[in-house]
Coordinates of C-alpha atoms in Angstrom, one line a residue:
X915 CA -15.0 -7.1 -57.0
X916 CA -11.7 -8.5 -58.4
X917 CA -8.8 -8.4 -56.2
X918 CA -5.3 -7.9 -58.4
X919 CA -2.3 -8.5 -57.2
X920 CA 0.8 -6.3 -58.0
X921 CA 4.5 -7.2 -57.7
X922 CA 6.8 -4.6 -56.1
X923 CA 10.7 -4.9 -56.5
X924 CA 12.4 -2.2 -54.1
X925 CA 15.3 -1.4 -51.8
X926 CA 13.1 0.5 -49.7
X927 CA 9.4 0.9 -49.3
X928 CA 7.3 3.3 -47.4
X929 CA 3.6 2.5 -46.8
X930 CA 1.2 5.5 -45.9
X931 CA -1.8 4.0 -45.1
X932 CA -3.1 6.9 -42.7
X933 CA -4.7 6.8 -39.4
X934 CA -7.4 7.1 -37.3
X935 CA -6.9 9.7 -34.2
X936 CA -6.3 8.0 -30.9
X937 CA -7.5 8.4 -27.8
X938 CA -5.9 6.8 -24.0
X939 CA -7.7 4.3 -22.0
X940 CA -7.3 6.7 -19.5
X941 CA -8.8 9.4 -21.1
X942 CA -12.2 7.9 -21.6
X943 CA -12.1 6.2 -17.6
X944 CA -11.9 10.5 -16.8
X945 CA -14.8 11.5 -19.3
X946 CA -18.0 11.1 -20.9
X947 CA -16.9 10.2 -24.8
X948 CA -19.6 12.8 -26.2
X949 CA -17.6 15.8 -24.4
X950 CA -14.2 14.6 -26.4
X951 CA -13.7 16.3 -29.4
X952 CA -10.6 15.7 -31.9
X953 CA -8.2 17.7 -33.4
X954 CA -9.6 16.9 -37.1
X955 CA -12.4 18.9 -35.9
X956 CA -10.4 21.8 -36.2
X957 CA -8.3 22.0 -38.9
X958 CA -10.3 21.6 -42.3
X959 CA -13.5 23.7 -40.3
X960 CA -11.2 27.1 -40.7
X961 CA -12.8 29.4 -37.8
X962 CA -15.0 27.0 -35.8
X963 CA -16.9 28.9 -33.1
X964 CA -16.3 27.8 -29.5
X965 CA -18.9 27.2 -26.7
X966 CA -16.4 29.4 -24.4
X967 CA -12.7 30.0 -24.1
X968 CA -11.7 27.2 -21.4
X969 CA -9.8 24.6 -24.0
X970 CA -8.1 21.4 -22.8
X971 CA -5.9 19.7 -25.1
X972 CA -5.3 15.9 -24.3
X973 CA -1.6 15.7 -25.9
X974 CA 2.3 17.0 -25.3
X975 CA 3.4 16.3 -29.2
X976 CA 3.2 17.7 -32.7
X977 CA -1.1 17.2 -33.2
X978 CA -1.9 19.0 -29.6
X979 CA 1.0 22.0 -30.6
X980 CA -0.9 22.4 -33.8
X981 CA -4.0 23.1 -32.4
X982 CA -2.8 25.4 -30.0
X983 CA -1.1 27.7 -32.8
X984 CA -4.8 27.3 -34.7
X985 CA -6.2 28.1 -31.5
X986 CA -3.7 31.3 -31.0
X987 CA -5.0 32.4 -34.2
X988 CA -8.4 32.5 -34.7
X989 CA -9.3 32.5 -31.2
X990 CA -6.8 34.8 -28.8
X991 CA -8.8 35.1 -25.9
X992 CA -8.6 30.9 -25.9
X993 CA -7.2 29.8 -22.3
X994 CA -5.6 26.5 -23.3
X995 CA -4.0 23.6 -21.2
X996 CA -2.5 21.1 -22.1
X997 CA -3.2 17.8 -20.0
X998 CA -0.5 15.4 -20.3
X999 CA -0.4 11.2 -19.3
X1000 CA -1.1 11.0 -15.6
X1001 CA 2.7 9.7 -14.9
X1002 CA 4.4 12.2 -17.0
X1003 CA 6.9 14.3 -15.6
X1004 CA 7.9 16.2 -18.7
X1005 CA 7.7 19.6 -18.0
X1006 CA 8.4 20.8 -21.5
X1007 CA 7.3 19.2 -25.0
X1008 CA 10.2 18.0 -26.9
X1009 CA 10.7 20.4 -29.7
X1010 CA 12.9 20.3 -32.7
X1011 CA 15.7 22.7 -33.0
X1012 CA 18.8 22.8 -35.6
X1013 CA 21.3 23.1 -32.9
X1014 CA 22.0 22.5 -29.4
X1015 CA 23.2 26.5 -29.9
X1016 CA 19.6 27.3 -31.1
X1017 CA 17.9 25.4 -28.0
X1018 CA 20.0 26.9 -25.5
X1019 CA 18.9 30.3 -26.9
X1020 CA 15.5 29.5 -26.0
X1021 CA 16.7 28.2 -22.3
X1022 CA 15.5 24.5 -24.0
X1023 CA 16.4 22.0 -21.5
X1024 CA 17.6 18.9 -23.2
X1025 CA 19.5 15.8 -21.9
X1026 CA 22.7 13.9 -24.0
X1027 CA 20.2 11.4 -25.1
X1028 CA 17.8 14.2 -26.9
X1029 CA 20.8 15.3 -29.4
X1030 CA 21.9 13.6 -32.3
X1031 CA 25.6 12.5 -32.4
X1032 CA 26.2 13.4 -36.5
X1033 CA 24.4 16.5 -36.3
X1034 CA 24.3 18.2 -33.1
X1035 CA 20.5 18.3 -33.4
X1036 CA 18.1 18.4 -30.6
X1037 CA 14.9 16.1 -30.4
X1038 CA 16.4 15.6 -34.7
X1039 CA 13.5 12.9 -35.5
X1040 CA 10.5 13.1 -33.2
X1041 CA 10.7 17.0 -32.0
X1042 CA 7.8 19.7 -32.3
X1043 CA 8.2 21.6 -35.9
X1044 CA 6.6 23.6 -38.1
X1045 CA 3.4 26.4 -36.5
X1046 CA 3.6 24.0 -33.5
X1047 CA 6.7 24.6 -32.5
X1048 CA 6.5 28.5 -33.2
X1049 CA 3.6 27.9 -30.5
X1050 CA 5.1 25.3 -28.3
X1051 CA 8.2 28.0 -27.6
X1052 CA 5.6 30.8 -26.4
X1053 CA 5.5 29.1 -22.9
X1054 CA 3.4 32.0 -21.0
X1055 CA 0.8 31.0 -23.7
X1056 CA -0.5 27.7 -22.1
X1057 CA -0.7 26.3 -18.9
X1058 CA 0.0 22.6 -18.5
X1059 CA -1.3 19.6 -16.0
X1060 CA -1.4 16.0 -15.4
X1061 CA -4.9 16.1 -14.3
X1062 CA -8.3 16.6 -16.1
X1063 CA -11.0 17.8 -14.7
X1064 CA -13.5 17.6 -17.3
X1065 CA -16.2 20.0 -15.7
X1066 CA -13.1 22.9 -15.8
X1067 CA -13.7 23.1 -19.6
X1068 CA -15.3 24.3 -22.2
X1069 CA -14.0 21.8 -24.7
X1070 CA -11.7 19.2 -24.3
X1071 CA -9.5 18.2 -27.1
X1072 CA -7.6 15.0 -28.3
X1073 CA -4.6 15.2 -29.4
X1074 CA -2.8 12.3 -29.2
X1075 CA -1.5 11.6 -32.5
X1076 CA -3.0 8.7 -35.0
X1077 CA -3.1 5.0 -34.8
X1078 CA -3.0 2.9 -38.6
X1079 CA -6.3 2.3 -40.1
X1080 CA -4.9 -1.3 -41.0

């Protein structure tokens, strides 16, 4: 196979090269790989049956908040918990909202450093959005912990966002 080679001239260039889902060190040191499952398993599947309701998501971010809304969907009677890093003492994911008014609606505890000076809004680049963050905000819906227990489950779930493929 050839290899050609292709100038670019460009102020600004964005490379989306994709990813492969990753998954903590400490996360396989807790459990046998072949009971990890991925949140890719999910989504292009549609209505995947489930060996029973007991769900653990490995994740605190955008990927685990998705799966829970997929989750609240097609699967209601889903139990889900969300297991977060061992040291983490977040006790709430950080979610995107257009305001610091809009956040305190929702009783959204946020810190100075979580709001964007020009526009006021909270968690502006890396928050929660979309069908996540509609589930993220339903708090009574999930439980969340800093330890797994792999035996409580009936499938445990990575979450943990994507590492590049390059």
């Amino acid at each position: 196979a050839t290899c050609a080679v292709h100038e670019i001239l460009a102020d600004n260039v964005c490379v989306c090269a994709g990813g492969i889902p990753y998954t903590p060190p400490w996360i396989i040191e807790q459990c046998d790989s072949n009971r990890l499952e991925s949140a890719e398993d999910y989504f292009p599947r549609g209505n995947r049956e489930l060996k029973g309701p007991r769900i653990a998501v490995i994740g605190f971010s955008h990927s685990a908040f998705s799966i829970g809304h997929l989750f609240q969907k097609q699967h209601p009677s889903a139990k889900i918990t969300y297991i977060k890093q061992p040291s983490s003492t977040r006790s709430q994911p950080r979610i995107y909202f257009s305001s610091t008014k809009a956040a305190n609606q929702y009783e959204y505890a946020y810190e100075d450093a979580d709001v964007c000076p020009d526009t006021e809004r909270v968690h502006r680049f890396g928050g929660v959005r979309g069908d996540g963050r509609t589930f993220a905000l339903l708090k009574d819906s999930y439980q969340t912990s800093n330890v797994l227990n792999p035996d409580d489950y009936d499938h445990i779930i990575v979450a943990c966002g994507y590492h590049i493929k390059w």
